Amino acid sequence: MPRNRRTFLTGAGAAGLAGLAGCVGGFGDGGGDSEARIGMVYATGGLGDNSFNDMAQQGLLDAEDEFDIAFDEREPETEGEFTSAQRDFAESGDYDLVSCIGFAQLDALEENADAYPDQDFIIIDEVLEVDNVRSYIFGEPEGSFQVGHLAGLLTDMEFAAAESETNPDANTVGFVGGVESPLIESFEAGFKAGVEYANEDAEVVTSYVGDFNDTAGGQEAALSMYQDQDADIVFHAAGRTGVGVLQAAQSEGRFAIGVDADQSLTEPDYADVILASMVKQVDTAVYSAVESVVNDAFEGGETERLGLEEEGVRAVYGDTIGDEIPDDVTGALDESRQAIIDGEIDVPQEL
């Protein structure tokens, strides 16, 4: 059975534990038992982003549906809070697994994984090669290539759906990033390569807002692209900042591409402008890790990569307007997906 097992408050469900966010110690005195107890430290931007963090929580909720688990959550507001959030979980000894969501937690985890060698951790979007950490990384460039391929094909066409339309005369698309970092730059690299693969004449304009939680900043960046640079489709990799991109697309009668989750479903107010989303199955990674703990099969010191072939990343067409995309475009994306898997297309991993 998992180590670090302590008694657990009988009947405490996930909803109640979630309410303890920011207050480690939910697994206190009392009877009862559960198959696994999970401590969750989210990326800055927190829950409610309808994207990265919410996908991570979905994995936890899916695991809760399947297994008898309990969990507690922390939502640090700054990167400086990561160390204490991880440490509080580990030091309590109450948690079979501490999940660290996002690349920015690496430095804090290096410190805590060494200080608490009997505590199992996972980290999403980074690699830490120590025995008590399992790392999960994704094929962001490949998935971004796919939505870049889509944007590059459509920007050159006269395409309209709902109240939006392309601007085939300009041949320009955009990319809005949250914090400039190697990971987010890998989204940009894949997107640019996909656009170029579809359309060598297309231009990609880029902006980094410097924050994953600045909706107004995301809107301002995208508005500049739509209004001043003639972009008609903008892809974001920006967390909650990306909601501003969706807002700008709607106000300008243009299109956007979501990220991490199918944002035509998680952001239904903007479903009429979302052509597709580059979905990243963070939920699958979290679920898999929890399942391994429940089955006493957790293996630290390993890195698991989820790419196109494993459906860890994929282009998902918008629920409202995706059906309007011409068949020859979706067919071309099917072909490029397979070509990437077969190694016939070499997708750059960085700028």
Coordinates of C-alpha atoms in Angstrom, one line a residue:
M1 CA 0.0 0.0 0.0
P2 CA 1.1 3.6 -0.4
R3 CA 3.4 4.9 2.2
N4 CA 2.9 7.9 4.6
R5 CA -0.6 6.6 5.4
R6 CA -2.2 8.3 8.3
T7 CA -5.7 8.2 9.6
F8 CA -8.3 10.2 7.7
L9 CA -11.4 12.0 8.7
T10 CA -14.2 9.6 8.0
G11 CA -16.6 10.6 5.2
A12 CA -14.6 13.7 4.1
G13 CA -15.3 14.0 0.4
A14 CA -13.3 15.8 -2.2
A15 CA -15.6 18.8 -2.3
G16 CA -15.0 19.3 1.4
L17 CA -11.3 18.9 1.1
A18 CA -11.2 21.2 -1.8
G19 CA -12.6 23.8 0.5
L20 CA -9.4 23.5 2.6
A21 CA -7.4 25.0 -0.2
G22 CA -4.5 27.0 1.3
C23 CA -4.8 25.2 4.6
V24 CA -2.8 21.9 4.7
G25 CA -4.0 19.6 7.4
G26 CA -7.3 18.3 6.0
F27 CA -6.1 14.8 6.7
G28 CA -6.1 15.2 10.4
D29 CA -7.1 13.0 13.3
G30 CA -10.0 10.7 13.0
G31 CA -10.9 7.3 11.6
G32 CA -11.8 6.2 8.1
D33 CA -9.6 5.3 5.1
S34 CA -9.1 6.0 1.5
E35 CA -7.1 4.4 -1.3
A36 CA -4.9 7.4 -1.9
R37 CA -4.5 11.0 -0.6
I38 CA -3.4 13.6 -3.0
G39 CA -1.9 17.0 -2.4
M40 CA -2.3 19.3 -5.4
V41 CA -0.3 22.5 -6.1
Y42 CA -1.6 24.4 -9.1
A43 CA 0.2 26.8 -11.4
T44 CA -0.2 30.5 -10.8
G45 CA -3.5 31.6 -12.4
G46 CA -5.3 29.0 -10.3
L47 CA -8.5 27.2 -10.8
G48 CA -11.2 28.7 -13.0
D49 CA -8.8 29.2 -16.0
N50 CA -10.9 26.8 -18.1
S51 CA -7.6 25.6 -19.4
F52 CA -4.4 24.2 -17.8
N53 CA -5.2 24.1 -14.1
D54 CA -8.8 23.1 -14.7
M55 CA -7.6 20.2 -16.8
A56 CA -5.3 19.1 -14.0
Q57 CA -8.2 19.2 -11.6
Q58 CA -10.3 17.3 -14.0
G59 CA -7.8 14.4 -13.8
L60 CA -8.2 14.4 -10.1
L61 CA -12.0 14.4 -10.3
D62 CA -11.9 11.6 -12.9
A63 CA -9.8 9.6 -10.5
E64 CA -12.2 10.4 -7.6
D65 CA -15.0 8.9 -9.7
E66 CA -13.1 5.7 -10.2
F67 CA -11.3 5.3 -6.9
D68 CA -11.7 6.0 -3.2
I69 CA -9.4 8.9 -3.0
A70 CA -9.3 12.2 -1.1
F71 CA -7.4 15.4 -2.0
D72 CA -6.4 18.8 -0.9
E73 CA -5.5 21.7 -3.1
R74 CA -3.3 24.8 -3.0
E75 CA -3.5 27.7 -5.5
P76 CA -0.3 29.8 -5.1
E77 CA -0.7 33.4 -6.3
T78 CA 3.0 33.8 -7.0
E79 CA 5.9 31.5 -7.9
G80 CA 7.5 32.4 -4.6
E81 CA 4.8 30.4 -2.8
F82 CA 5.5 27.1 -4.6
T83 CA 8.2 26.0 -2.1
S84 CA 6.0 26.4 1.0
A85 CA 3.0 24.9 -0.7
Q86 CA 4.9 21.7 -1.7
R87 CA 6.7 21.6 1.6
D88 CA 3.6 21.9 3.7
F89 CA 2.1 18.8 2.0
A90 CA 5.3 16.8 2.3
E91 CA 6.0 17.8 5.9
S92 CA 2.5 16.8 7.1
G93 CA 3.2 13.2 6.0
D94 CA -0.5 12.8 5.2
Y95 CA -0.2 12.6 1.4
D96 CA 0.6 9.6 -0.7
L97 CA 1.3 11.9 -3.7
V98 CA 2.0 15.6 -4.1
S99 CA 1.2 16.8 -7.6
C100 CA 3.1 19.9 -8.9
I101 CA 1.3 21.5 -11.8
G102 CA 3.5 23.5 -14.2
F103 CA 7.1 24.1 -15.2
A104 CA 7.6 27.0 -12.8
Q105 CA 7.5 24.6 -9.9
L106 CA 10.8 22.9 -10.8
D107 CA 13.2 24.9 -8.6
A108 CA 10.9 24.5 -5.6
L109 CA 10.6 20.8 -6.2
E110 CA 14.3 20.2 -6.6
E111 CA 14.6 21.5 -3.0
N112 CA 11.6 19.6 -1.6
A113 CA 12.2 16.3 -3.3
D114 CA 15.7 16.2 -1.7
A115 CA 14.4 17.3 1.7
Y116 CA 11.6 14.7 1.8
P117 CA 12.9 11.6 0.1
D118 CA 10.0 9.4 1.3
Q119 CA 7.4 11.6 -0.3
D120 CA 6.3 10.8 -3.8
F121 CA 5.8 13.7 -6.2
I122 CA 4.9 14.3 -9.8
I123 CA 5.7 17.4 -11.9
I124 CA 3.8 18.4 -15.1
D125 CA 5.7 20.1 -17.9
E126 CA 9.2 19.6 -16.5
V127 CA 11.7 16.8 -15.9
L128 CA 13.3 16.2 -12.5
E129 CA 15.4 13.0 -12.5
V130 CA 15.3 11.9 -8.9
D131 CA 13.9 8.7 -7.4
N132 CA 10.8 10.2 -5.7
V133 CA 9.6 12.3 -8.7
R134 CA 7.7 11.1 -11.8
S135 CA 7.8 13.7 -14.6
Y136 CA 5.2 14.2 -17.3
I137 CA 5.9 16.2 -20.5
F138 CA 3.8 16.7 -23.6
G139 CA 4.4 17.1 -27.3
E140 CA 3.3 20.8 -27.4
P141 CA 5.2 21.6 -30.6
E142 CA 3.4 18.8 -32.5
G143 CA 0.0 19.8 -31.3
S144 CA 0.8 23.4 -32.0
F145 CA 2.0 22.5 -35.5
Q146 CA -1.4 21.0 -36.2
V147 CA -3.3 24.2 -35.2
G148 CA -0.7 26.2 -37.1
H149 CA -1.4 24.1 -40.2
L150 CA -5.1 24.9 -39.7
A151 CA -4.5 28.6 -39.4
G152 CA -2.1 28.7 -42.3
L153 CA -4.6 27.0 -44.6
L154 CA -7.6 29.1 -43.6
T155 CA -6.0 32.5 -43.5
D156 CA -5.5 32.2 -47.3
M157 CA -9.1 31.4 -47.9
E158 CA -12.4 33.3 -47.9
F159 CA -13.8 31.6 -44.8
A160 CA -16.7 32.7 -42.7
A161 CA -18.5 31.1 -39.7
A162 CA -21.0 32.6 -37.3
E163 CA -20.3 36.3 -37.2
S164 CA -16.5 36.0 -38.1
E165 CA -14.5 35.8 -41.3
T166 CA -10.9 35.6 -42.5
N167 CA -9.0 38.3 -44.3
P168 CA -7.4 36.4 -47.2
D169 CA -5.8 39.6 -48.5
A170 CA -3.5 40.0 -45.5
N171 CA -2.3 36.4 -45.0
T172 CA -1.4 37.1 -41.4
V173 CA -2.0 35.1 -38.2
G174 CA -1.0 35.6 -34.6
F175 CA 0.4 33.9 -31.5
V176 CA -0.1 35.3 -27.9
G177 CA 2.0 33.7 -25.2
G178 CA 1.7 34.1 -21.4
V179 CA 5.1 34.1 -19.8
E180 CA 8.1 33.9 -22.2
S181 CA 9.8 30.6 -21.3
P182 CA 11.2 27.6 -23.2
L183 CA 7.9 25.7 -22.8
I184 CA 5.7 28.5 -24.2
E185 CA 8.2 29.2 -26.9
S186 CA 7.9 25.6 -27.9
F187 CA 4.2 26.2 -28.6
E188 CA 5.2 29.2 -30.8
A189 CA 7.8 27.2 -32.6
G190 CA 5.4 24.4 -33.5
F191 CA 2.7 26.9 -34.5
K192 CA 5.0 28.8 -36.8
A193 CA 6.2 25.6 -38.4
G194 CA 2.7 24.5 -39.0
V195 CA 1.7 27.8 -40.6
E196 CA 4.8 27.7 -42.8
Y197 CA 4.0 24.1 -43.8
A198 CA 0.6 25.2 -45.0
N199 CA 1.5 28.6 -46.5
E200 CA 5.0 29.8 -47.0
D201 CA 3.7 33.3 -47.7
A202 CA 1.9 33.7 -44.4
E203 CA 3.3 35.9 -41.6
V204 CA 3.0 35.1 -37.9
V205 CA 3.0 38.0 -35.5
T206 CA 3.8 37.3 -31.9
S207 CA 3.3 38.9 -28.5
Y208 CA 4.1 37.8 -24.9
V209 CA 2.0 39.4 -22.2
G210 CA 4.3 38.3 -19.3
D211 CA 1.5 36.8 -17.2
F212 CA -0.8 33.8 -17.3
N213 CA -3.5 35.7 -15.4
D214 CA -3.9 39.0 -17.3
T215 CA -7.1 38.8 -19.4
A216 CA -6.9 42.5 -20.2
G217 CA -3.3 42.2 -21.4
G218 CA -4.3 39.3 -23.6
Q219 CA -7.1 41.3 -25.1
E220 CA -4.9 44.2 -25.8
A221 CA -2.2 42.1 -27.4
A222 CA -4.8 40.4 -29.7
L223 CA -6.6 43.6 -30.5
S224 CA -3.3 45.0 -31.8
M225 CA -2.9 42.0 -34.0
Y226 CA -6.5 42.1 -35.4
Q227 CA -6.7 45.8 -35.8
D228 CA -3.2 47.0 -36.6
Q229 CA -1.5 44.0 -38.2
D230 CA -4.4 42.5 -40.1
A231 CA -4.3 39.1 -38.4
D232 CA -7.5 37.0 -38.8
I233 CA -6.7 34.0 -36.6
V234 CA -4.8 34.1 -33.2
F235 CA -3.6 31.1 -31.2
H236 CA -2.9 31.6 -27.6
A237 CA -0.8 29.7 -25.0
A238 CA -1.5 32.0 -22.1
G239 CA -3.9 30.4 -19.5
R240 CA -6.4 32.9 -18.2
T241 CA -4.7 35.7 -20.2
G242 CA -5.9 33.9 -23.3
V243 CA -9.5 34.6 -22.5
G244 CA -8.7 38.2 -23.6
V245 CA -7.7 36.8 -27.0
L246 CA -11.1 35.1 -27.3
Q247 CA -12.8 38.4 -26.4
A248 CA -10.8 40.3 -29.0
A249 CA -11.6 37.8 -31.7
Q250 CA -15.3 38.1 -30.9
S251 CA -15.3 41.9 -30.9
E252 CA -13.4 42.1 -34.2
G253 CA -15.3 39.4 -36.0
R254 CA -12.2 37.2 -36.4
F255 CA -11.2 33.8 -35.1
A256 CA -9.2 32.3 -32.3
I257 CA -7.6 29.0 -31.4
G258 CA -7.8 27.8 -27.7
V259 CA -5.3 25.8 -25.7
D260 CA -5.0 23.0 -23.2
A261 CA -8.8 22.3 -22.9
D262 CA -11.4 22.3 -25.7
Q263 CA -12.2 26.0 -25.0
S264 CA -15.2 26.0 -27.2
L265 CA -16.7 23.9 -24.4
T266 CA -15.0 25.5 -21.4
E267 CA -15.5 29.1 -22.6
P268 CA -18.9 28.7 -24.3
D269 CA -19.5 32.5 -24.5
Y270 CA -16.7 32.6 -27.2
A271 CA -17.5 29.3 -28.9
D272 CA -18.7 31.2 -32.0
V273 CA -15.1 32.3 -32.7
I274 CA -13.1 29.3 -31.6
L275 CA -12.0 27.3 -34.7
A276 CA -10.2 24.7 -32.7
S277 CA -8.2 24.1 -29.5
M278 CA -4.8 22.5 -29.0
V279 CA -5.9 20.1 -26.3
K280 CA -3.2 18.9 -23.9
Q281 CA -4.3 16.0 -21.8
V282 CA -3.0 17.1 -18.4
D283 CA -6.0 15.3 -17.0
T284 CA -4.7 12.0 -18.3
A285 CA -1.3 12.5 -16.7
V286 CA -2.8 13.3 -13.3
Y287 CA -5.3 10.5 -13.5
S288 CA -2.6 8.0 -14.5
A289 CA -0.4 9.1 -11.6
V290 CA -3.2 8.8 -9.1
E291 CA -4.1 5.4 -10.5
S292 CA -0.6 4.2 -10.1
V293 CA -0.6 5.3 -6.4
V294 CA -3.9 3.5 -5.8
N295 CA -2.5 0.3 -7.4
D296 CA 0.8 0.6 -5.4
A297 CA 2.6 0.9 -8.7
F298 CA 4.0 4.4 -8.7
E299 CA 7.4 4.6 -10.2
G300 CA 9.5 7.6 -9.5
G301 CA 12.6 8.6 -11.4
E302 CA 10.8 8.1 -14.7
T303 CA 9.7 10.6 -17.4
E304 CA 6.5 10.0 -19.4
R305 CA 6.0 11.9 -22.7
L306 CA 2.5 12.2 -24.2
G307 CA 2.6 13.3 -27.8
L308 CA 0.4 13.1 -30.8
E309 CA 0.6 9.4 -31.1
E310 CA -0.4 8.9 -27.5
E311 CA -3.1 11.6 -28.0
G312 CA -1.4 13.5 -25.2
V313 CA -1.9 16.5 -27.5
R314 CA -4.3 17.0 -30.4
A315 CA -6.2 19.5 -32.4
V316 CA -9.9 19.5 -31.5
Y317 CA -12.3 21.4 -33.7
G318 CA -14.6 23.9 -32.1
D319 CA -17.9 22.5 -31.0
T320 CA -19.9 25.4 -32.5
I321 CA -18.1 26.3 -35.8
G322 CA -15.7 23.4 -36.3
D323 CA -18.1 21.7 -38.6
E324 CA -17.9 24.7 -41.0
I325 CA -14.2 24.1 -41.7
P326 CA -13.9 22.7 -45.2
D327 CA -13.3 18.9 -45.6
D328 CA -10.1 19.5 -47.6
V329 CA -8.6 21.4 -44.7
T330 CA -9.5 18.8 -42.1
G331 CA -8.3 16.1 -44.4
A332 CA -4.9 17.9 -44.8
L333 CA -4.6 18.0 -41.0
D334 CA -5.3 14.3 -40.8
E335 CA -2.4 13.7 -43.2
S336 CA 0.0 16.0 -41.4
R337 CA -0.8 14.4 -38.1
Q338 CA 0.1 11.0 -39.4
A339 CA 3.2 12.3 -41.1
I340 CA 4.4 13.7 -37.8
I341 CA 3.8 10.4 -36.1
D342 CA 5.6 8.6 -38.9
G343 CA 8.6 10.9 -38.7
E344 CA 8.0 12.4 -42.1
I345 CA 7.6 15.9 -40.7
D346 CA 10.2 17.1 -38.4
V347 CA 8.6 19.6 -36.0
P348 CA 11.0 22.1 -34.3
Q349 CA 11.0 21.8 -30.5
E350 CA 12.2 25.3 -29.9
L351 CA 12.5 28.7 -31.6

